[in-house]
Tab-separated table of C-alpha atoms in Angstrom:
chain	number	residue	atom	x	y	z
D	1	UNK	CA	134.684	24.316	111.785
D	2	UNK	CA	133.032	21.332	113.503
D	3	UNK	CA	134.778	17.975	113.608
D	4	UNK	CA	132.041	16.415	111.474
D	5	UNK	CA	132.331	19.087	108.776
D	6	UNK	CA	136.118	18.773	108.760
D	7	UNK	CA	135.859	15.010	108.251
D	8	UNK	CA	133.320	15.537	105.450
D	9	UNK	CA	135.586	18.027	103.701
D	10	UNK	CA	138.558	15.659	103.887
D	11	UNK	CA	136.383	12.852	102.552
D	12	UNK	CA	135.165	14.985	99.618
D	13	UNK	CA	138.720	15.997	98.709
D	14	UNK	CA	139.873	12.371	98.752
D	15	UNK	CA	136.916	11.382	96.572
D	16	UNK	CA	137.692	14.141	94.080
D	17	UNK	CA	141.317	13.116	93.855
D	18	UNK	CA	140.292	9.517	93.274
D	19	UNK	CA	137.914	10.635	90.503
D	20	UNK	CA	140.632	12.634	88.816
D	21	UNK	CA	142.974	9.651	88.747
D	22	UNK	CA	140.490	6.973	87.671
D	23	UNK	CA	137.678	8.601	85.676
D	24	UNK	CA	138.957	8.245	82.135
D	25	UNK	CA	140.423	4.794	82.668
D	26	UNK	CA	137.097	3.634	84.122
D	27	UNK	CA	134.947	4.899	81.269
D	28	UNK	CA	137.312	3.528	78.645
D	29	UNK	CA	136.641	0.147	80.251
D	30	UNK	CA	132.902	0.839	80.196
D	31	UNK	CA	132.999	1.395	76.446
D	32	UNK	CA	134.737	-1.934	75.968
D	33	UNK	CA	132.338	-3.856	78.237
D	34	UNK	CA	128.850	-2.825	77.104
D	35	UNK	CA	127.745	-4.861	74.053
D	36	UNK	CA	125.589	-2.088	72.668
D	37	UNK	CA	128.660	0.127	72.380
D	38	UNK	CA	130.646	-2.304	70.257
D	39	UNK	CA	131.608	-1.192	66.732
D	40	UNK	CA	132.381	-2.985	63.528
D	41	UNK	CA	135.593	-1.104	62.973
D	42	UNK	CA	138.220	0.736	64.953
D	43	UNK	CA	137.192	4.175	63.748
D	44	UNK	CA	133.572	3.800	64.826
D	45	UNK	CA	134.668	2.383	68.168
D	46	UNK	CA	136.894	5.370	68.903
D	47	UNK	CA	134.177	7.807	67.865
D	48	UNK	CA	131.698	6.251	70.295
D	49	UNK	CA	134.250	6.162	73.063
D	50	UNK	CA	135.112	9.830	72.519
D	51	UNK	CA	131.411	10.771	72.446
D	52	UNK	CA	130.797	9.215	75.864
D	53	UNK	CA	133.882	10.797	77.406
D	54	UNK	CA	132.996	14.196	75.912
D	55	UNK	CA	129.430	14.049	77.250
D	56	UNK	CA	130.511	13.343	80.824
D	57	UNK	CA	133.617	15.549	80.841
D	58	UNK	CA	131.881	18.594	82.413
D	59	UNK	CA	130.958	16.477	85.438
D	60	UNK	CA	134.500	15.116	85.759
D	61	UNK	CA	135.946	18.583	85.477
D	62	UNK	CA	133.746	20.038	88.221
D	63	UNK	CA	134.331	17.123	90.585
D	64	UNK	CA	138.077	16.819	90.014
D	65	UNK	CA	138.960	20.419	90.868
D	66	UNK	CA	140.081	20.727	94.485
D	67	UNK	CA	138.808	23.184	97.088
D	68	UNK	CA	141.844	25.458	96.904
D	69	UNK	CA	141.427	26.279	93.209
D	70	UNK	CA	139.758	29.491	92.065
D	71	UNK	CA	136.285	29.429	90.534
D	72	UNK	CA	137.681	30.344	87.115
D	73	UNK	CA	139.329	27.674	85.007
D	74	UNK	CA	142.823	28.274	83.662
D	75	UNK	CA	143.384	28.395	79.907
D	76	UNK	CA	146.681	28.728	78.046
D	77	UNK	CA	146.354	30.065	74.492
D	78	UNK	CA	148.818	30.633	71.671
D	79	UNK	CA	149.179	34.398	71.426
D	80	UNK	CA	148.759	34.378	67.636
D	81	UNK	CA	145.263	32.843	67.624
D	82	UNK	CA	143.284	35.821	66.259
D	83	UNK	CA	140.111	37.434	67.610
D	84	UNK	CA	140.478	35.574	70.921
D	85	UNK	CA	141.659	38.156	73.446
D	86	UNK	CA	138.880	39.399	75.688
D	87	UNK	CA	136.428	36.631	74.765
D	88	UNK	CA	137.183	34.116	77.523
D	89	UNK	CA	138.334	36.492	80.248
D	90	UNK	CA	134.874	36.848	81.885
D	91	UNK	CA	134.840	33.124	82.679
D	92	UNK	CA	138.497	32.036	82.751
D	93	UNK	CA	142.003	32.965	83.754
D	94	UNK	CA	143.638	33.184	80.321
D	95	UNK	CA	147.365	33.394	79.591
D	96	UNK	CA	148.654	34.059	76.071
D	97	UNK	CA	152.021	32.501	75.249
D	98	UNK	CA	154.397	32.452	72.323
D	99	UNK	CA	154.824	28.955	70.880
D	100	UNK	CA	158.320	28.778	72.401
D	101	UNK	CA	156.785	29.402	75.824
D	102	UNK	CA	154.667	26.235	75.701
D	103	UNK	CA	156.750	24.392	78.287
D	104	UNK	CA	155.806	21.791	80.933
D	105	UNK	CA	156.262	24.391	83.663
D	106	UNK	CA	154.062	26.997	81.997
D	107	UNK	CA	151.155	24.701	81.145
D	108	UNK	CA	151.130	22.298	84.096
D	109	UNK	CA	148.216	24.017	85.905
D	110	UNK	CA	146.103	24.670	82.810
D	111	UNK	CA	142.701	23.051	82.368
D	112	UNK	CA	142.713	23.645	78.604
D	113	UNK	CA	145.108	24.614	75.806
D	114	UNK	CA	144.217	26.569	72.669
D	115	UNK	CA	146.915	25.907	70.082
D	116	UNK	CA	148.024	26.200	66.467
D	117	UNK	CA	149.979	23.772	64.308
D	118	UNK	CA	153.268	25.249	65.506
D	119	UNK	CA	152.534	24.262	69.130
D	120	UNK	CA	153.733	20.683	69.605
D	121	UNK	CA	151.546	18.963	72.190
D	122	UNK	CA	153.771	16.016	73.030
D	123	UNK	CA	153.977	13.635	75.967
D	124	UNK	CA	156.964	15.613	77.227
D	125	UNK	CA	154.839	18.760	77.352
D	126	UNK	CA	151.699	17.227	78.838
D	127	UNK	CA	152.848	14.561	81.270
D	128	UNK	CA	152.078	15.487	84.875
D	129	UNK	CA	149.914	18.463	83.881
D	130	UNK	CA	146.283	19.162	84.773
D	131	UNK	CA	145.337	19.612	81.102
D	132	UNK	CA	142.043	17.928	80.247
D	133	UNK	CA	141.352	19.498	76.831
D	134	UNK	CA	143.494	20.526	73.849
D	135	UNK	CA	141.649	22.392	71.122
D	136	UNK	CA	143.512	23.448	67.992
D	137	UNK	CA	142.388	26.221	65.650
D	138	UNK	CA	143.463	24.129	62.662
D	139	UNK	CA	142.132	21.339	60.502
D	140	UNK	CA	145.318	19.303	60.909
D	141	UNK	CA	146.241	17.709	64.218
D	142	UNK	CA	149.585	16.023	63.557
D	143	UNK	CA	151.123	18.424	66.113
D	144	UNK	CA	149.141	16.651	68.871
D	145	UNK	CA	150.290	13.299	70.246
D	146	UNK	CA	146.808	11.798	70.079
D	147	UNK	CA	147.954	8.371	71.272
D	148	UNK	CA	149.388	9.805	74.476
D	149	UNK	CA	146.285	11.960	74.959
D	150	UNK	CA	144.072	8.880	74.710
D	151	UNK	CA	146.120	7.054	77.356
D	152	UNK	CA	146.270	10.094	79.643
D	153	UNK	CA	142.560	10.906	79.415
D	154	UNK	CA	143.140	14.207	77.613
D	155	UNK	CA	140.463	15.091	75.080
D	156	UNK	CA	141.660	16.788	71.891
D	157	UNK	CA	139.624	18.619	69.265
D	158	UNK	CA	140.538	20.070	65.884
D	159	UNK	CA	138.588	22.482	63.693
D	160	UNK	CA	137.570	20.487	60.598
D	161	UNK	CA	136.656	22.629	57.623
D	162	UNK	CA	137.410	25.917	59.370
D	163	UNK	CA	139.624	27.216	56.558
D	164	UNK	CA	138.333	25.115	53.667
D	165	UNK	CA	136.943	28.125	51.784
D	166	UNK	CA	140.226	29.959	52.323
D	167	UNK	CA	142.239	27.158	50.704
D	168	UNK	CA	139.734	27.048	47.858
D	169	UNK	CA	140.227	30.773	47.308
D	170	UNK	CA	144.012	30.296	47.367
D	171	UNK	CA	143.903	27.498	44.790
D	172	UNK	CA	141.624	29.351	42.370
D	173	UNK	CA	143.485	32.663	42.738
D	174	UNK	CA	146.800	30.902	42.089
D	175	UNK	CA	145.402	29.130	39.029
D	176	UNK	CA	144.066	32.433	37.713
D	177	UNK	CA	147.439	34.144	38.280
D	178	UNK	CA	149.307	31.406	36.406
D	179	UNK	CA	146.745	31.266	33.587
D	180	UNK	CA	146.901	35.036	33.015
D	181	UNK	CA	150.695	34.926	33.075
D	182	UNK	CA	150.669	32.211	30.395
D	183	UNK	CA	147.887	33.824	28.361
D	184	UNK	CA	145.639	30.771	28.820
D	185	UNK	CA	142.055	30.174	29.926
D	186	UNK	CA	141.054	27.896	32.779
D	187	UNK	CA	137.759	27.026	31.097
D	188	UNK	CA	138.056	23.677	29.352
D	189	UNK	CA	141.033	22.461	31.372
D	190	UNK	CA	140.796	19.222	33.353
D	191	UNK	CA	141.730	19.358	37.028
D	192	UNK	CA	142.370	16.277	39.137
D	193	UNK	CA	141.488	16.775	42.791
D	194	UNK	CA	143.204	14.284	45.103
D	195	UNK	CA	141.205	14.288	48.339
D	196	UNK	CA	137.596	15.486	48.136
D	197	UNK	CA	136.783	16.347	51.732
D	198	UNK	CA	135.982	19.812	53.109
D	199	UNK	CA	138.614	21.581	50.999
D	200	UNK	CA	138.518	19.398	47.902
D	201	UNK	CA	134.746	19.768	47.607
D	202	UNK	CA	135.034	23.564	47.635
D	203	UNK	CA	137.833	23.458	45.055
D	204	UNK	CA	135.566	21.268	42.920
D	205	UNK	CA	132.718	23.794	43.104
D	206	UNK	CA	134.956	26.760	42.270
D	207	UNK	CA	136.643	25.038	39.334
D	208	UNK	CA	133.328	23.912	37.866
D	209	UNK	CA	132.083	27.508	38.135
D	210	UNK	CA	135.085	28.522	35.997
D	211	UNK	CA	134.144	25.974	33.316
D	212	UNK	CA	136.721	23.334	34.206
D	213	UNK	CA	136.273	19.565	34.009
D	214	UNK	CA	136.826	17.935	37.413
D	215	UNK	CA	138.236	14.470	38.164
D	216	UNK	CA	137.794	13.353	41.782
D	217	UNK	CA	140.124	10.917	43.554
D	218	UNK	CA	139.340	9.894	47.128
D	219	UNK	CA	139.854	6.166	47.889
D	220	UNK	CA	138.364	6.280	51.433
D	221	UNK	CA	135.199	7.967	50.154
D	222	UNK	CA	135.016	5.691	47.117
D	223	UNK	CA	135.204	2.669	49.403
D	224	UNK	CA	132.369	3.961	51.591
D	225	UNK	CA	130.141	5.520	48.915
D	226	UNK	CA	130.910	3.449	45.836
D	227	UNK	CA	133.218	4.054	42.876
D	228	UNK	CA	130.726	6.129	40.903
D	229	UNK	CA	131.947	9.732	40.651
D	230	UNK	CA	135.534	8.897	41.617
D	231	UNK	CA	138.557	8.015	39.487
D	232	UNK	CA	141.924	6.394	40.114
D	233	UNK	CA	145.245	8.203	40.311
D	234	UNK	CA	146.102	6.503	37.010
D	235	UNK	CA	143.168	8.282	35.352
D	236	UNK	CA	144.260	11.610	36.801
D	237	UNK	CA	147.842	10.979	35.656
D	238	UNK	CA	146.577	10.312	32.147
D	239	UNK	CA	143.952	13.061	31.739
D	240	UNK	CA	144.608	15.976	34.118
D	241	UNK	CA	145.994	19.333	33.001
D	242	UNK	CA	146.188	20.378	36.665
D	243	UNK	CA	146.610	18.246	39.812
D	244	UNK	CA	145.850	19.607	43.290
D	245	UNK	CA	146.334	17.765	46.588
D	246	UNK	CA	143.864	18.079	49.479
D	247	UNK	CA	144.504	15.100	51.759
D	248	UNK	CA	145.470	14.853	55.429
D	249	UNK	CA	148.990	13.700	56.257
D	250	UNK	CA	148.851	10.075	57.394
D	251	UNK	CA	151.869	7.812	57.750
D	252	UNK	CA	150.276	4.396	58.138
D	253	UNK	CA	147.290	2.367	57.018
D	254	UNK	CA	145.892	1.462	53.602
D	255	UNK	CA	145.349	5.089	52.686
D	256	UNK	CA	148.625	6.539	53.966
D	257	UNK	CA	149.419	9.835	52.238
D	258	UNK	CA	153.026	10.539	53.229
D	259	UNK	CA	154.969	10.905	49.955
D	260	UNK	CA	151.836	10.089	47.984
D	261	UNK	CA	153.360	12.232	45.231
D	262	UNK	CA	156.607	10.285	44.815
D	263	UNK	CA	158.813	9.316	41.852
D	264	UNK	CA	156.285	6.701	40.680
D	265	UNK	CA	153.464	9.262	40.877
D	266	UNK	CA	155.264	11.836	38.737
D	267	UNK	CA	156.710	9.309	36.266
D	268	UNK	CA	153.238	8.319	35.040
D	269	UNK	CA	152.027	11.874	34.312
D	270	UNK	CA	151.205	12.270	30.610
D	271	UNK	CA	150.029	15.870	30.087
D	272	UNK	CA	152.776	17.873	31.850
D	273	UNK	CA	150.212	19.198	34.339
D	274	UNK	CA	150.388	22.084	36.755
D	275	UNK	CA	150.933	20.709	40.254
D	276	UNK	CA	149.604	22.219	43.506
D	277	UNK	CA	150.284	21.264	47.123
D	278	UNK	CA	148.335	23.315	49.648
D	279	UNK	CA	147.584	20.542	52.156
D	280	UNK	CA	150.702	19.132	53.904
D	281	UNK	CA	154.337	19.343	52.848
D	282	UNK	CA	155.200	15.685	53.361
D	283	UNK	CA	152.409	14.559	51.013
D	284	UNK	CA	154.941	15.169	48.248
D	285	UNK	CA	158.519	13.886	48.098
D	286	UNK	CA	160.637	17.000	47.562
D	287	UNK	CA	163.361	15.261	45.554
D	288	UNK	CA	160.789	13.554	43.344
D	289	UNK	CA	158.991	16.872	42.833
D	290	UNK	CA	162.221	18.612	41.885
D	291	UNK	CA	163.101	15.920	39.381
D	292	UNK	CA	159.611	16.075	37.885
D	293	UNK	CA	159.950	19.844	37.412
D	294	UNK	CA	163.464	19.610	35.943
D	295	UNK	CA	162.520	16.866	33.490
D	296	UNK	CA	159.287	18.528	32.394
D	297	UNK	CA	156.892	15.966	33.875
D	298	UNK	CA	155.116	18.965	35.422
D	299	UNK	CA	155.056	22.354	33.732
D	300	UNK	CA	153.946	24.689	36.556
D	301	UNK	CA	154.367	24.361	40.319
D	302	UNK	CA	152.254	26.080	42.971
D	303	UNK	CA	153.584	25.266	46.431
D	304	UNK	CA	152.243	26.459	49.766
D	305	UNK	CA	153.146	23.445	51.938
D	306	UNK	CA	156.740	22.286	52.240
D	307	UNK	CA	158.657	19.457	53.781
D	308	UNK	CA	160.760	20.484	56.802
D	309	UNK	CA	159.054	23.835	57.381
D	310	UNK	CA	160.289	26.444	58.135
D	311	UNK	CA	163.601	25.269	56.614
D	312	UNK	CA	162.254	25.057	53.095
D	313	UNK	CA	164.205	23.721	50.135
D	314	UNK	CA	165.720	26.689	48.283
D	315	UNK	CA	165.930	24.861	44.965
D	316	UNK	CA	162.223	24.028	45.157
D	317	UNK	CA	161.563	27.688	45.905
D	318	UNK	CA	163.387	28.737	42.754
D	319	UNK	CA	161.617	26.122	40.622
D	320	UNK	CA	158.121	27.074	41.825
D	321	UNK	CA	155.849	29.241	39.704
D	322	UNK	CA	154.094	30.462	42.854
D	323	UNK	CA	155.614	29.871	46.297
D	324	UNK	CA	153.978	30.882	49.578
D	325	UNK	CA	154.750	30.241	53.283
D	326	UNK	CA	151.909	27.867	54.207
D	327	UNK	CA	149.237	30.568	54.267
D	328	UNK	CA	146.574	29.068	51.979
D	329	UNK	CA	144.225	28.618	54.915
D	330	UNK	CA	145.022	31.994	56.460
D	331	UNK	CA	141.995	34.037	55.410
D	332	UNK	CA	140.491	36.244	58.105
D	333	UNK	CA	137.292	34.218	57.785
D	334	UNK	CA	139.111	30.913	58.233
D	335	UNK	CA	140.959	32.241	61.266
D	336	UNK	CA	137.720	33.459	62.831
D	337	UNK	CA	136.113	30.077	62.143
D	338	UNK	CA	139.006	28.256	63.819
D	339	UNK	CA	138.877	30.487	66.890
D	340	UNK	CA	135.098	30.151	67.125
D	341	UNK	CA	135.315	26.360	66.921
D	342	UNK	CA	137.918	26.301	69.708
D	343	UNK	CA	135.566	28.326	71.895
D	344	UNK	CA	132.657	26.025	71.076
D	345	UNK	CA	134.809	23.030	72.024
D	346	UNK	CA	135.652	24.606	75.381
D	347	UNK	CA	132.024	25.494	76.060
D	348	UNK	CA	130.827	21.990	75.207
D	349	UNK	CA	133.575	20.177	77.123
D	350	UNK	CA	133.269	22.158	80.337
D	351	UNK	CA	129.520	22.723	80.106
D	352	UNK	CA	129.763	26.506	80.145
D	353	UNK	CA	128.192	29.304	78.104
D	354	UNK	CA	130.605	31.692	76.367
D	355	UNK	CA	128.549	34.831	75.863
D	356	UNK	CA	131.151	36.785	73.877
D	357	UNK	CA	131.673	34.138	71.194
D	358	UNK	CA	129.447	36.193	68.897
D	359	UNK	CA	132.149	38.910	68.912
D	360	UNK	CA	134.567	36.690	66.964
D	361	UNK	CA	134.085	38.452	63.624
D	362	UNK	CA	136.777	39.317	61.041
D	363	UNK	CA	137.132	42.974	60.025
D	364	UNK	CA	135.497	44.156	56.812
D	365	UNK	CA	137.703	44.654	53.710
D	366	UNK	CA	139.134	48.127	53.252
D	367	UNK	CA	137.219	48.368	49.989
D	368	UNK	CA	134.459	45.748	49.729
D	369	UNK	CA	133.336	46.868	46.262
D	370	UNK	CA	134.944	45.575	43.053
D	371	UNK	CA	133.993	47.656	40.009
D	372	UNK	CA	134.320	45.411	36.956
D	373	UNK	CA	134.042	48.514	34.760
D	374	UNK	CA	137.687	49.328	35.487
D	375	UNK	CA	138.899	46.142	33.755
D	376	UNK	CA	139.064	45.874	29.961
D	377	UNK	CA	139.305	42.063	29.881
D	378	UNK	CA	139.391	38.994	32.131
D	379	UNK	CA	137.005	40.796	34.449
D	380	UNK	CA	136.016	37.752	36.532
D	381	UNK	CA	139.667	36.774	36.921
D	382	UNK	CA	140.581	40.303	37.985
D	383	UNK	CA	137.825	40.246	40.602
D	384	UNK	CA	139.227	36.992	41.994
D	385	UNK	CA	142.723	38.479	42.243
D	386	UNK	CA	141.338	41.635	43.830
D	387	UNK	CA	140.135	39.515	46.746
D	388	UNK	CA	143.455	37.666	47.025
D	389	UNK	CA	146.593	37.810	44.873
D	390	UNK	CA	149.252	35.218	45.815
D	391	UNK	CA	151.992	37.043	43.932
D	392	UNK	CA	152.451	39.593	46.744
D	393	UNK	CA	153.440	37.057	49.410
D	394	UNK	CA	155.269	35.014	46.738
D	395	UNK	CA	157.657	37.893	46.083
D	396	UNK	CA	158.198	38.477	49.803
D	397	UNK	CA	159.098	34.815	50.425
D	398	UNK	CA	161.530	34.695	47.516
D	399	UNK	CA	163.321	37.789	48.821
D	400	UNK	CA	163.598	36.475	52.401
D	401	UNK	CA	162.959	32.703	52.631
D	402	UNK	CA	164.551	32.595	56.097
D	403	UNK	CA	161.621	34.704	57.350
D	404	UNK	CA	159.140	31.881	56.627
D	405	UNK	CA	157.622	31.863	60.124
D	406	UNK	CA	157.734	35.639	60.408
D	407	UNK	CA	155.626	35.954	57.256
D	408	UNK	CA	153.082	33.545	58.727
D	409	UNK	CA	152.930	35.331	62.066
D	410	UNK	CA	152.600	38.816	60.530
D	411	UNK	CA	150.395	37.834	57.595
D	412	UNK	CA	147.674	40.270	56.554
D	413	UNK	CA	144.737	37.852	56.473
D	414	UNK	CA	142.583	38.469	53.377
D	415	UNK	CA	138.790	38.256	53.355
D	416	UNK	CA	137.089	35.579	51.279
D	417	UNK	CA	134.951	36.044	48.170
D	418	UNK	CA	131.675	36.499	50.054
D	419	UNK	CA	132.997	39.667	51.749
D	420	UNK	CA	133.153	41.467	48.380
D	421	UNK	CA	130.457	42.859	46.098
D	422	UNK	CA	131.140	42.936	42.376
D	423	UNK	CA	129.334	45.647	40.427
D	424	UNK	CA	128.734	46.279	36.711
D	425	UNK	CA	128.812	42.572	35.836
D	426	UNK	CA	127.207	41.389	32.598
D	427	UNK	CA	124.760	38.436	32.839
D	428	UNK	CA	127.429	35.791	32.146
D	429	UNK	CA	129.846	37.308	34.666
D	430	UNK	CA	127.000	37.692	37.153
D	431	UNK	CA	126.298	33.948	37.035
D	432	UNK	CA	129.962	32.934	37.441
D	433	UNK	CA	130.709	35.372	40.266
D	434	UNK	CA	127.596	34.289	42.126
D	435	UNK	CA	128.669	30.636	41.899
D	436	UNK	CA	132.095	31.589	43.257
D	437	UNK	CA	130.448	33.190	46.299
D	438	UNK	CA	130.756	36.899	45.528
D	439	UNK	CA	127.956	39.296	46.245
D	440	UNK	CA	126.898	40.718	42.895
D	441	UNK	CA	125.138	44.029	42.516
């Protein structure tokens, strides 16, 4: 190699190293300096800052890699993220690790991480690593230290709405199971939905299809869109026969949701409603929930999300009408959506095309046809339970609560309503099933 070429190569390597150390800090300053990038509130400011960093990230990535690295990027993925193996291998060096194997040593040379909620992406894990992107196959992101990521120039992405339909299916199937057990109809009941985002909106649609009256509570949306169409928690406490929570877990700010359902919340309930938590465990206060159940402030309890998972409260387990190990969002469709969104995030961030993303498809149901002719009554309800019946996993958890995480890891992911075709429906059933998302023949 000529002396001139050697000097050029050394110069390029030094430039790349300098870019790697200063890029994110520099562009964070750029966002603050340019007047046309200012924002009226903190949320809008961060969104604009993230948009700029995301757009230029492929360039940073290509420049910052040094000459001794292989052409393929290195990706570390949780080994329980479904439908992923074989998709990225043509373009990346992919390692699949158990959550316990996510250690600083194992991830230090990774360009990107694909994680689940069980994989804690903390400063201790990430500091000193080459990680530039964390993408989680979940809606929630409280397992990612987003403040450290912002300081360290690590982009993080979640998968908003990926399992919203799955949680909606869980809520409706659980309501149907409880209603049939009690010999009651859902039609005519009033349900209060706390949090009307991706999930809450689907729950609203499903419950209205079943003839239920819906009360919507979402203070952030009401503030942005106007009060029309939304009600207060006091109204829900006074009028709701059923209350279901669908909010993110936030610990600070005007709309903090940690222990939203506390002693004061339950004390003002007037109709002894059924209570459902399928969002985040810490949105309810376990001791307050237990007292509400013991004193009859709530009559039925459907619990999928628990405080201190996987060490769930055994008394709460025994008090619950339906108890499941945080699997409401675990449909095969929701899992495929989460995986697909992770792949899209990687492709966008690094500026690469992932040809095999189209192969991320959940398997078809063993029997996709539901013959309503086999049911003498409650035919729509039976079709719903044929797609997913929470009582199966409920019984398993009660028998072995210490296997909480094992049940999650080995869960047989059900398909959602749209994967099934109901046949022999009368006109009224046809209309309801179609609104729920079933194919109807």
